[in-house]
Coordinates of C-alpha atoms in Angstrom, one line a residue:
M1250 CA -14.2 34.2 1.4
E1251 CA -16.3 37.1 1.3
T1252 CA -19.7 37.0 3.4
T1253 CA -20.5 40.6 4.8
Q1254 CA -22.6 42.0 2.6
H1255 CA -22.8 46.2 2.4
R1256 CA -26.3 48.2 4.5
D1257 CA -26.4 49.8 0.9
E1258 CA -25.2 47.1 -1.2
L1259 CA -28.2 44.7 -3.3
K1260 CA -27.6 41.4 -4.1
V1261 CA -27.3 41.4 -7.8
S1262 CA -28.3 44.1 -11.1
V1263 CA -29.4 43.0 -13.7
V1264 CA -27.7 45.3 -16.6
V1265 CA -29.6 45.7 -19.7
A1266 CA -28.3 47.5 -22.8
T1267 CA -31.9 48.2 -24.9
Y1268 CA -32.3 49.7 -28.9
N1269 CA -35.6 50.2 -29.9
S1270 CA -36.9 47.3 -27.7
S1271 CA -40.4 48.6 -27.2
A1272 CA -41.6 46.2 -29.1
F1273 CA -40.0 42.7 -27.2
L1274 CA -38.9 44.8 -24.0
H1275 CA -42.0 43.2 -21.6
R1276 CA -40.7 39.9 -21.9
L1277 CA -37.8 40.2 -20.1
V1278 CA -39.5 43.0 -17.6
D1279 CA -42.5 40.6 -17.0
S1280 CA -39.2 38.2 -15.8
L1281 CA -37.7 39.8 -13.9
L1282 CA -40.9 41.1 -12.7
A1283 CA -41.4 37.3 -11.3
Q1284 CA -38.5 36.9 -9.9
T1285 CA -38.7 35.6 -6.5
M1286 CA -35.5 36.9 -5.3
P1287 CA -37.8 39.6 -2.9
A1288 CA -37.1 43.5 -5.1
D1289 CA -35.9 45.3 -2.6
E1290 CA -33.2 42.4 -2.9
F1291 CA -32.0 43.5 -7.0
E1292 CA -32.3 46.5 -9.1
V1293 CA -32.3 46.3 -12.8
I1294 CA -30.5 48.7 -14.8
L1295 CA -31.8 49.8 -18.1
V1296 CA -28.9 51.7 -20.8
D1297 CA -31.0 52.3 -23.8
D1298 CA -28.7 53.3 -26.7
G1299 CA -29.8 56.5 -27.9
S1300 CA -33.1 54.5 -29.1
T1301 CA -35.5 55.7 -32.8
D1302 CA -38.2 54.2 -31.4
D1303 CA -40.2 54.9 -27.6
T1304 CA -37.9 52.8 -25.8
G1305 CA -36.1 55.5 -24.5
A1306 CA -40.1 56.8 -22.8
V1307 CA -41.1 53.2 -21.7
V1308 CA -37.7 52.5 -20.4
T1309 CA -37.8 55.9 -17.6
A1310 CA -41.8 55.1 -17.0
L1311 CA -40.6 51.5 -16.1
A1312 CA -38.3 53.4 -13.4
K1313 CA -41.9 55.7 -12.1
R1314 CA -43.3 52.4 -12.3
H1315 CA -41.1 50.1 -10.0
A1316 CA -38.5 51.2 -7.0
N1317 CA -35.6 48.6 -8.2
F1318 CA -35.3 49.6 -11.8
V1319 CA -33.1 51.7 -12.8
A1320 CA -33.1 53.7 -16.7
R1321 CA -30.0 55.8 -18.0
Q1322 CA -30.4 57.6 -21.5
I1323 CA -26.9 57.7 -23.6
P1324 CA -26.5 59.1 -27.3
N1325 CA -26.7 56.2 -29.3
S1326 CA -23.1 53.6 -30.0
G1327 CA -24.8 51.4 -32.6
W1328 CA -23.2 48.7 -29.8
S1329 CA -24.4 46.9 -26.9
G1330 CA -20.6 47.8 -25.0
R1331 CA -21.0 51.3 -24.0
P1332 CA -24.0 50.7 -22.6
R1333 CA -23.1 47.2 -20.5
N1334 CA -20.1 48.9 -19.1
V1335 CA -22.5 52.2 -18.3
G1336 CA -25.1 49.7 -16.5
I1337 CA -22.3 48.2 -14.9
G1338 CA -20.5 51.3 -12.6
V1339 CA -24.1 52.5 -12.4
A1340 CA -24.3 48.6 -10.1
R1341 CA -24.8 48.8 -6.9
G1342 CA -25.6 45.4 -5.8
R1343 CA -22.7 42.1 -4.7
Y1344 CA -23.6 41.0 -7.6
V1345 CA -23.8 41.6 -11.8
F1346 CA -26.1 39.7 -14.2
I1347 CA -25.8 40.4 -17.8
A1348 CA -30.0 39.8 -19.9
D1349 CA -30.0 40.2 -23.2
H1350 CA -33.2 42.9 -24.1
D1351 CA -34.9 40.9 -26.0
D1352 CA -34.5 37.5 -23.9
R1353 CA -36.1 36.3 -20.7
L1354 CA -35.3 34.8 -17.4
E1355 CA -36.7 31.1 -15.2
P1356 CA -38.3 33.3 -11.8
E1357 CA -36.2 31.4 -9.7
A1358 CA -33.2 32.3 -12.0
L1359 CA -31.7 35.5 -9.8
E1360 CA -32.0 33.0 -6.7
K1361 CA -30.8 30.5 -7.2
L1362 CA -27.5 32.6 -9.0
Y1363 CA -26.6 34.2 -6.1
E1364 CA -27.4 30.8 -3.7
R1365 CA -25.1 29.3 -5.3
A1366 CA -22.5 32.5 -5.5
E1367 CA -23.2 32.4 -1.9
Q1368 CA -22.2 28.9 -1.1
N1369 CA -19.3 27.5 -3.4
G1370 CA -17.4 31.3 -3.3
A1371 CA -17.5 32.0 -7.0
D1372 CA -16.6 34.9 -8.8
V1373 CA -18.8 33.7 -11.7
V1374 CA -21.7 31.0 -11.8
V1375 CA -22.6 29.9 -15.3
G1376 CA -26.0 29.7 -15.7
R1377 CA -28.1 26.6 -17.0
E1378 CA -29.3 28.5 -20.3
V1379 CA -32.1 27.6 -23.2
G1380 CA -31.3 28.3 -26.5
H1381 CA -34.7 29.6 -28.9
G1382 CA -34.0 29.1 -32.5
F1383 CA -30.2 27.9 -32.2
G1384 CA -29.0 25.1 -30.2
V1385 CA -27.2 25.4 -26.8
P1386 CA -23.9 22.9 -25.8
R1387 CA -25.5 20.6 -23.9
Q1388 CA -21.9 19.5 -22.9
L1389 CA -21.7 22.1 -20.4
F1390 CA -25.1 21.8 -18.7
R1391 CA -25.2 17.6 -17.6
R1392 CA -23.6 18.3 -14.2
N1393 CA -23.7 21.0 -11.4
V1394 CA -20.3 22.0 -11.2
D1395 CA -19.0 23.4 -8.2
D1396 CA -15.5 24.7 -9.1
A1397 CA -15.0 24.4 -12.1
R1398 CA -12.4 24.8 -14.3
L1399 CA -10.9 26.4 -18.4
G1400 CA -8.8 23.7 -19.7
D1401 CA -10.7 20.4 -18.0
D1402 CA -14.8 21.7 -17.6
P1403 CA -16.5 22.7 -21.3
L1404 CA -16.3 26.6 -20.8
L1405 CA -15.4 27.8 -23.4
V1406 CA -18.6 26.6 -25.4
L1407 CA -21.0 28.9 -24.4
L1408 CA -19.2 32.6 -23.4
T1409 CA -22.3 34.2 -23.7
P1410 CA -22.5 37.2 -20.6
H1411 CA -25.9 35.6 -19.5
K1412 CA -23.6 34.8 -16.3
L1413 CA -23.6 36.3 -12.6
F1414 CA -20.2 38.1 -12.1
R1415 CA -18.7 39.7 -8.8
R1416 CA -18.9 43.1 -8.8
S1417 CA -16.2 43.6 -7.2
M1418 CA -13.9 41.4 -9.4
I1419 CA -15.0 43.0 -12.3
E1420 CA -13.9 46.9 -10.9
E1421 CA -10.4 45.0 -9.4
H1422 CA -9.5 44.1 -12.7
G1423 CA -11.1 46.7 -14.9
I1424 CA -13.6 44.3 -16.3
R1425 CA -15.7 46.0 -19.9
F1426 CA -16.5 45.8 -23.0
P1427 CA -15.1 46.5 -25.9
E1428 CA -16.8 50.2 -26.8
G1429 CA -17.6 50.7 -30.4
R1430 CA -18.5 48.4 -33.4
R1431 CA -16.5 44.9 -31.9
R1432 CA -17.4 41.4 -32.6
L1433 CA -17.3 39.0 -30.3
E1434 CA -17.7 41.6 -27.5
D1435 CA -18.9 38.9 -25.3
H1436 CA -15.4 37.0 -25.4
F1437 CA -13.5 39.2 -24.4
F1438 CA -15.9 40.4 -21.5
V1439 CA -16.0 36.5 -19.8
M1440 CA -13.1 35.3 -20.9
Q1441 CA -11.4 37.8 -18.6
A1442 CA -13.5 37.2 -15.7
Y1443 CA -13.0 34.2 -16.2
F1444 CA -9.3 33.7 -15.6
H1445 CA -9.1 36.5 -13.2
A1446 CA -12.2 34.4 -11.4
R1447 CA -11.3 32.7 -8.0
R1448 CA -13.8 29.7 -8.6
I1449 CA -16.2 29.3 -11.6
S1450 CA -19.2 27.6 -10.2
I1451 CA -21.5 25.6 -13.6
L1452 CA -25.8 25.7 -12.4
A1453 CA -26.9 22.9 -14.5
D1454 CA -30.2 21.7 -12.8
Y1455 CA -32.5 25.4 -13.0
P1456 CA -33.2 26.2 -16.5
C1457 CA -32.4 30.0 -16.1
Y1458 CA -31.9 32.2 -19.4
H1459 CA -33.8 32.1 -22.3
W1460 CA -32.3 33.1 -25.1
V1461 CA -34.6 33.9 -27.8
R1462 CA -34.3 34.5 -31.1
R1463 CA -36.4 36.7 -32.7
D1464 CA -38.8 36.3 -35.9
D1465 CA -37.7 39.1 -36.7
G1466 CA -33.7 38.1 -37.1
G1467 CA -33.2 41.7 -35.1
N1468 CA -31.0 40.0 -32.3
A1469 CA -26.9 40.7 -33.0
T1470 CA -26.4 37.1 -34.0
D1471 CA -27.8 37.8 -36.6
R1472 CA -26.5 39.8 -38.7
W1473 CA -24.0 39.3 -41.6
V1474 CA -19.9 39.5 -39.9
D1475 CA -17.6 41.2 -42.2
P1476 CA -13.9 38.4 -42.2
V1477 CA -12.1 40.9 -42.2
E1478 CA -13.8 42.7 -39.3
Y1479 CA -14.8 39.4 -36.8
Y1480 CA -11.2 38.1 -36.8
A1481 CA -9.5 41.5 -36.1
S1482 CA -11.5 40.6 -32.9
L1483 CA -10.6 36.9 -33.0
R1484 CA -7.5 38.4 -32.6
D1485 CA -7.9 40.3 -29.4
V1486 CA -9.6 38.0 -27.3
L1487 CA -6.4 35.3 -28.4
D1488 CA -4.0 38.3 -26.8
I1489 CA -6.4 38.1 -23.6
V1490 CA -5.4 34.6 -24.2
D1491 CA -1.6 35.1 -24.3
R1492 CA -1.3 37.3 -21.7
H1493 CA -2.5 35.1 -19.4
T1494 CA -0.9 31.6 -20.4
E1495 CA 2.2 30.1 -21.7
P1496 CA 2.9 29.0 -24.8
G1497 CA 2.7 25.0 -24.8
S1498 CA 0.1 22.6 -24.3
F1499 CA -2.4 24.5 -22.3
R1500 CA -2.4 27.6 -24.2
D1501 CA -2.6 24.7 -27.4
R1502 CA -6.0 24.1 -26.2
L1503 CA -7.7 26.9 -25.0
Y1504 CA -6.1 28.2 -29.0
A1505 CA -8.5 24.9 -30.3
H1506 CA -11.6 26.1 -29.4
W1507 CA -11.0 28.8 -31.5
Y1508 CA -9.8 27.4 -34.7
R1509 CA -12.9 24.8 -34.6
S1510 CA -15.2 26.9 -33.8
K1511 CA -14.9 30.0 -34.9
M1512 CA -13.0 29.3 -38.2
L1513 CA -13.4 25.8 -39.2
H1514 CA -17.0 24.9 -38.3
R1515 CA -17.8 28.1 -40.8
L1516 CA -16.4 26.5 -43.3
R1517 CA -18.5 23.8 -43.5
G1518 CA -21.9 22.7 -46.2
R1519 CA -21.7 23.1 -49.9
R1520 CA -20.9 26.4 -49.8
F1521 CA -17.4 25.5 -51.0
V1522 CA -18.3 23.3 -53.9
K1523 CA -18.5 26.3 -56.0
P1524 CA -18.1 28.9 -53.9
R1525 CA -18.8 32.9 -54.7
D1526 CA -16.4 36.0 -53.4
R1527 CA -17.5 36.4 -50.0
D1528 CA -16.6 32.5 -49.8
L1529 CA -13.5 32.7 -50.8
T1530 CA -12.6 36.4 -49.1
L1531 CA -13.8 34.4 -45.5
F1532 CA -11.0 31.8 -46.4
A1533 CA -8.1 34.2 -46.8
E1534 CA -9.0 35.5 -43.9
I1535 CA -10.1 31.9 -42.4
R1536 CA -6.3 31.1 -43.6
R1537 CA -4.1 34.7 -42.6
L1538 CA -5.2 33.7 -39.1
A1539 CA -4.8 30.4 -39.4
L1540 CA -1.3 30.8 -40.7
E1541 CA -0.4 33.6 -37.9
R1542 CA -1.7 32.8 -34.4
F1543 CA -2.1 29.3 -34.8
P1544 CA 0.4 26.9 -34.3
P1545 CA 0.9 23.7 -35.7
T1546 CA 0.9 22.1 -32.3
V1547 CA -3.0 23.6 -31.8
D1548 CA -4.4 20.5 -34.3
E1549 CA -3.2 17.6 -31.9
H1550 CA -5.8 19.0 -30.2
L1551 CA -8.2 18.9 -32.7
P1552 CA -11.3 16.3 -33.2
P1553 CA -10.0 14.2 -36.1
R1554 CA -12.1 16.1 -39.4
Y1555 CA -11.1 19.0 -37.8
R1556 CA -6.9 18.6 -38.2
I1557 CA -7.8 17.1 -42.1
L1558 CA -9.3 20.1 -42.8
S1559 CA -7.2 22.2 -40.9
R1560 CA -4.4 20.9 -43.3
A1561 CA -6.5 22.1 -46.5
V1562 CA -6.5 25.2 -45.0
R1563 CA -3.0 25.4 -44.6
A1564 CA -2.3 24.5 -48.0
G1565 CA -5.2 27.4 -49.1
R1566 CA -7.3 24.2 -50.7
T1567 CA -10.3 25.9 -50.9
D1568 CA -11.4 22.4 -53.5
L1569 CA -10.3 20.3 -51.4
V1570 CA -12.8 22.0 -48.4
G1571 CA -15.3 21.6 -50.0
E1572 CA -14.9 17.7 -50.9
L1573 CA -14.5 17.3 -47.2
G1574 CA -17.8 19.8 -46.9
L1575 CA -19.3 17.6 -49.5
F1576 CA -19.3 14.2 -47.5
E1577 CA -20.3 16.0 -44.3
H1578 CA -22.8 17.4 -45.7
G1579 CA -24.4 14.1 -46.8
L1580 CA -24.7 13.2 -42.9
R1581 CA -27.4 11.5 -41.2
V1582 CA -29.0 10.0 -38.2
D1583 CA -31.0 6.8 -39.3
A1584 CA -31.9 5.7 -36.0
R1585 CA -35.3 3.4 -35.5
P1586 CA -36.7 2.8 -31.1
L1587 CA -36.5 -1.3 -31.1
T1588 CA -38.3 -2.2 -28.2
V1589 CA -39.7 1.0 -25.4
E1590 CA -40.4 -0.4 -21.4
P1591 CA -42.7 2.9 -20.5
G1592 CA -42.5 3.1 -16.2
R1593 CA -43.8 5.9 -13.9
W1594 CA -40.1 7.3 -13.5
R1595 CA -37.7 4.6 -15.8
M1596 CA -37.9 4.6 -18.7
G1597 CA -36.6 1.6 -20.5
L1598 CA -35.1 1.8 -24.6
A1599 CA -33.6 -0.4 -27.2
L1600 CA -32.8 1.5 -30.5
E1601 CA -30.3 0.7 -33.2
A1602 CA -28.5 3.5 -34.8
A1603 CA -26.3 3.7 -37.9
L1604 CA -24.2 6.9 -39.5
T1605 CA -25.4 7.5 -42.7
D1606 CA -23.8 9.0 -46.4
A1607 CA -25.6 11.4 -49.1
S1608 CA -26.0 7.5 -50.9
G1609 CA -27.1 5.8 -48.0
A1610 CA -24.2 3.9 -47.3
T1611 CA -22.8 3.3 -43.1
V1612 CA -20.0 5.7 -42.9
S1613 CA -17.4 3.2 -42.4
F1614 CA -13.5 2.5 -41.4
L1615 CA -10.8 0.7 -42.7
R1616 CA -9.4 -2.1 -40.9
D1617 CA -5.4 -2.4 -40.8
G1618 CA -4.1 -4.4 -38.5
D1619 CA -5.6 -3.2 -35.0
R1620 CA -6.1 -1.0 -36.2
L1621 CA -8.9 2.1 -38.4
T1622 CA -8.1 4.3 -41.2
W1623 CA -10.5 6.6 -42.7
D1624 CA -11.1 6.3 -46.5
P1625 CA -11.7 10.1 -47.1
P1626 CA -13.5 11.1 -51.0
A1627 CA -11.7 11.2 -53.8
G1628 CA -8.6 13.5 -54.5
V1629 CA -8.4 15.0 -50.1
R1630 CA -5.8 12.1 -49.7
D1631 CA -3.2 13.0 -52.7
G1632 CA -4.4 16.7 -52.4
L1633 CA -2.8 17.1 -49.3
Q1634 CA -0.4 13.6 -49.5
L1635 CA -2.0 12.2 -46.0
R1636 CA -0.4 10.0 -44.8
D1637 CA -2.0 6.6 -42.9
G1638 CA -1.3 8.1 -39.8
D1639 CA -2.8 11.5 -40.8
L1640 CA -6.2 9.5 -41.4
D1641 CA -6.2 7.2 -38.4
M1642 CA -9.3 7.1 -36.4
T1643 CA -9.3 3.6 -33.8
D1644 CA -9.2 5.6 -31.0
A1645 CA -12.0 8.2 -32.0
V1646 CA -14.3 5.1 -33.2
R1647 CA -13.3 3.6 -30.6
S1648 CA -15.5 6.7 -27.9
A1649 CA -18.4 7.0 -30.8
R1650 CA -20.9 8.5 -29.4
L1651 CA -25.2 8.1 -28.9
A1652 CA -27.2 10.3 -27.5
V1653 CA -30.6 10.6 -26.7
V1654 CA -31.5 14.1 -26.0
L1655 CA -34.8 14.9 -24.6
R1656 CA -36.5 18.4 -26.4
H1657 CA -39.6 19.7 -23.8
R1658 CA -41.6 20.7 -27.3
G1659 CA -42.8 23.8 -25.1
E1660 CA -39.1 25.8 -23.4
S1661 CA -36.5 23.4 -25.4
V1662 CA -34.9 22.9 -22.5
E1663 CA -33.0 19.0 -23.3
H1664 CA -31.4 16.8 -21.4
E1665 CA -29.7 14.0 -22.5
V1666 CA -28.2 10.2 -22.4
S1667 CA -24.9 9.4 -24.2
V1668 CA -23.5 6.2 -24.0
P1669 CA -20.9 4.4 -26.3
L1670 CA -22.0 3.5 -30.1
G1671 CA -19.5 1.2 -30.7
H1672 CA -19.5 -0.5 -34.1
R1673 CA -20.9 -2.8 -35.6
P1674 CA -19.1 -7.0 -35.4
E1675 CA -19.1 -7.7 -39.1
E1676 CA -15.7 -9.4 -40.3
G1677 CA -14.3 -8.0 -43.6
P1678 CA -12.2 -5.2 -44.2
R1679 CA -14.4 -2.3 -43.3
V1680 CA -15.5 -1.4 -39.7
H1681 CA -19.8 0.9 -39.5
I1682 CA -20.5 3.0 -36.9
A1683 CA -23.3 1.4 -36.4
G1684 CA -24.8 -0.8 -33.2
R1685 CA -27.7 -1.6 -30.9
V1686 CA -28.0 0.4 -27.5
N1687 CA -30.0 0.1 -24.5
L1688 CA -31.0 3.0 -22.8
S1689 CA -32.5 3.0 -18.8
L1690 CA -34.0 6.8 -18.9
D1691 CA -34.5 7.4 -15.6
L1692 CA -36.7 10.6 -15.4
S1693 CA -36.3 11.2 -11.5
T1694 CA -32.6 12.4 -12.0
M1695 CA -32.6 13.2 -16.0
A1696 CA -32.3 17.2 -15.4
A1697 CA -28.6 17.5 -14.2
G1698 CA -29.8 14.9 -11.2
E1699 CA -33.1 16.2 -10.6
P1700 CA -36.5 15.4 -11.8
L1701 CA -36.9 15.9 -15.8
P1702 CA -39.2 19.3 -15.3
D1703 CA -43.8 18.8 -16.6
G1704 CA -44.3 18.5 -20.1
I1705 CA -44.0 17.4 -23.0
W1706 CA -41.0 15.8 -24.6
D1707 CA -39.3 14.7 -27.6
L1708 CA -36.7 12.7 -27.8
F1709 CA -34.1 12.5 -30.6
V1710 CA -30.6 10.9 -31.4
N1711 CA -27.2 12.1 -31.9
V1712 CA -24.0 10.8 -33.4
H1713 CA -21.1 11.3 -32.0
V1714 CA -17.3 10.0 -33.4
A1715 CA -14.2 11.5 -34.9
G1716 CA -16.1 14.9 -34.4
W1717 CA -18.8 15.0 -36.1
G1718 CA -22.2 15.2 -34.3
V1719 CA -25.2 14.8 -35.9
M1720 CA -28.3 14.5 -35.4
G1721 CA -32.2 13.2 -36.3
R1722 CA -35.7 12.1 -34.8
L1723 CA -36.5 8.8 -33.3
P1724 CA -39.1 8.7 -36.5
G1725 CA -42.0 7.2 -34.0
M1726 CA -40.9 9.3 -30.7
P1727 CA -43.1 10.2 -28.8
L1728 CA -46.5 7.3 -29.3
T1729 CA -49.1 7.6 -26.9
K1730 CA -50.9 10.2 -24.4
K1731 CA -49.7 10.5 -20.9
D1732 CA -51.3 7.8 -18.2
P1733 CA -51.7 8.6 -14.8
D1734 CA -49.4 6.3 -13.3
R1735 CA -46.9 5.2 -16.3
I1736 CA -45.1 7.6 -17.8
T1737 CA -45.5 6.6 -21.2
E1738 CA -45.3 8.3 -25.3
P1739 CA -44.8 11.4 -25.1
F1740 CA -43.3 11.6 -21.8
V1741 CA -45.7 14.1 -19.3
T1742 CA -44.7 14.1 -16.1
D1743 CA -46.4 14.1 -13.7
R1744 CA -44.8 15.0 -10.2
G1745 CA -49.1 15.5 -8.5
N1746 CA -50.2 11.9 -10.1

């Protein structure tokens, strides 16, 4: 384990690619100036990608004003890869952190990330991210993990580059972002780091990074994606996986992530009921890549709903994709609190919840002896020539879960408590996805083992079954204001009381 820091080596280099950023860059800069890590222990490298506004002058002025800020100007490359690589190339830090120009960090972020890396001997530290304007997968940040493993821990669900990377690892293996117009450039960089890292740690108990969707829709996540270009880039990411794995179950498990999240998930909703030319182009590219790179053995690692959707894709049946999407579009969570028992740091909550379809009926599964099967939308069973085994949802229903999600009203940080949902104990041929659950919310440990931070928290209910995940607000919550001696609705925590 490396422990000796070179005299001229800083602890962290924060690399930021800028382009026409002058209207909002101050948010990131202010958050970096507010870091608890002393300014002489980290540097901020701002690489301007040939901005057409005054961003170049802004970053130059920042470098003159702050001794630990560095400014670089390069001709416009049109994408983030080149300026990030330039920043990495001049970095002097023991670690490199990649930040986007329209985001911000929490004050202790660099200090906590660095400490965790040094304590664990980690080459990558994944700090908790908070999404503003979109969700960030909560399962990645349920707890701190000192030694996270690909395939065992949910590292693939968030492949943004907003992480701490040991610079010596990056240099030893020549890890860089692809340059030019390349989609999924973050996946390309992070996956190389994951495969080469001796250890990966997850820092879940502190919200390190705020990933912000700007009101003007100007950040990279909002651009329309050409499917031919996009899936050419995905092939490059899969090539990285192929170089580091052998054919078999482990590779299939990794492949299943991109098949589900970047391909099948894009076919959701009602768009294929009456598909436009653009939708058909998307479908054609997804199907082409599925047949080219994703063997049927990958389907075994998909949740049931995606396995059936994959069958429709492989068969070229956009009409059946439309029927499946129409069903899923109508899914709702019907939840209501039954009893609420507030206390200072612990809250008892009993609620009823059901997963319902577009007609308002509770989603149900057919009994077949000791097995449970799904009765899919009209046409899907016959159109795909599905057998009962294809529709077997027994394990999925038995593992259905309900999560109560607490979302900070101001900061959008989310924490959850998840419990088995079970099913309504009714006699007859069907089992309904509904039930009553009792939860005890320990607010002193809810934030990945730490106390829930101060603020107002709104409650939501999320039902997960068979690959469907549906969230709805819990009606009537929050209810009342803070009491100095008790936690009441809305949950306003105040450690000073």
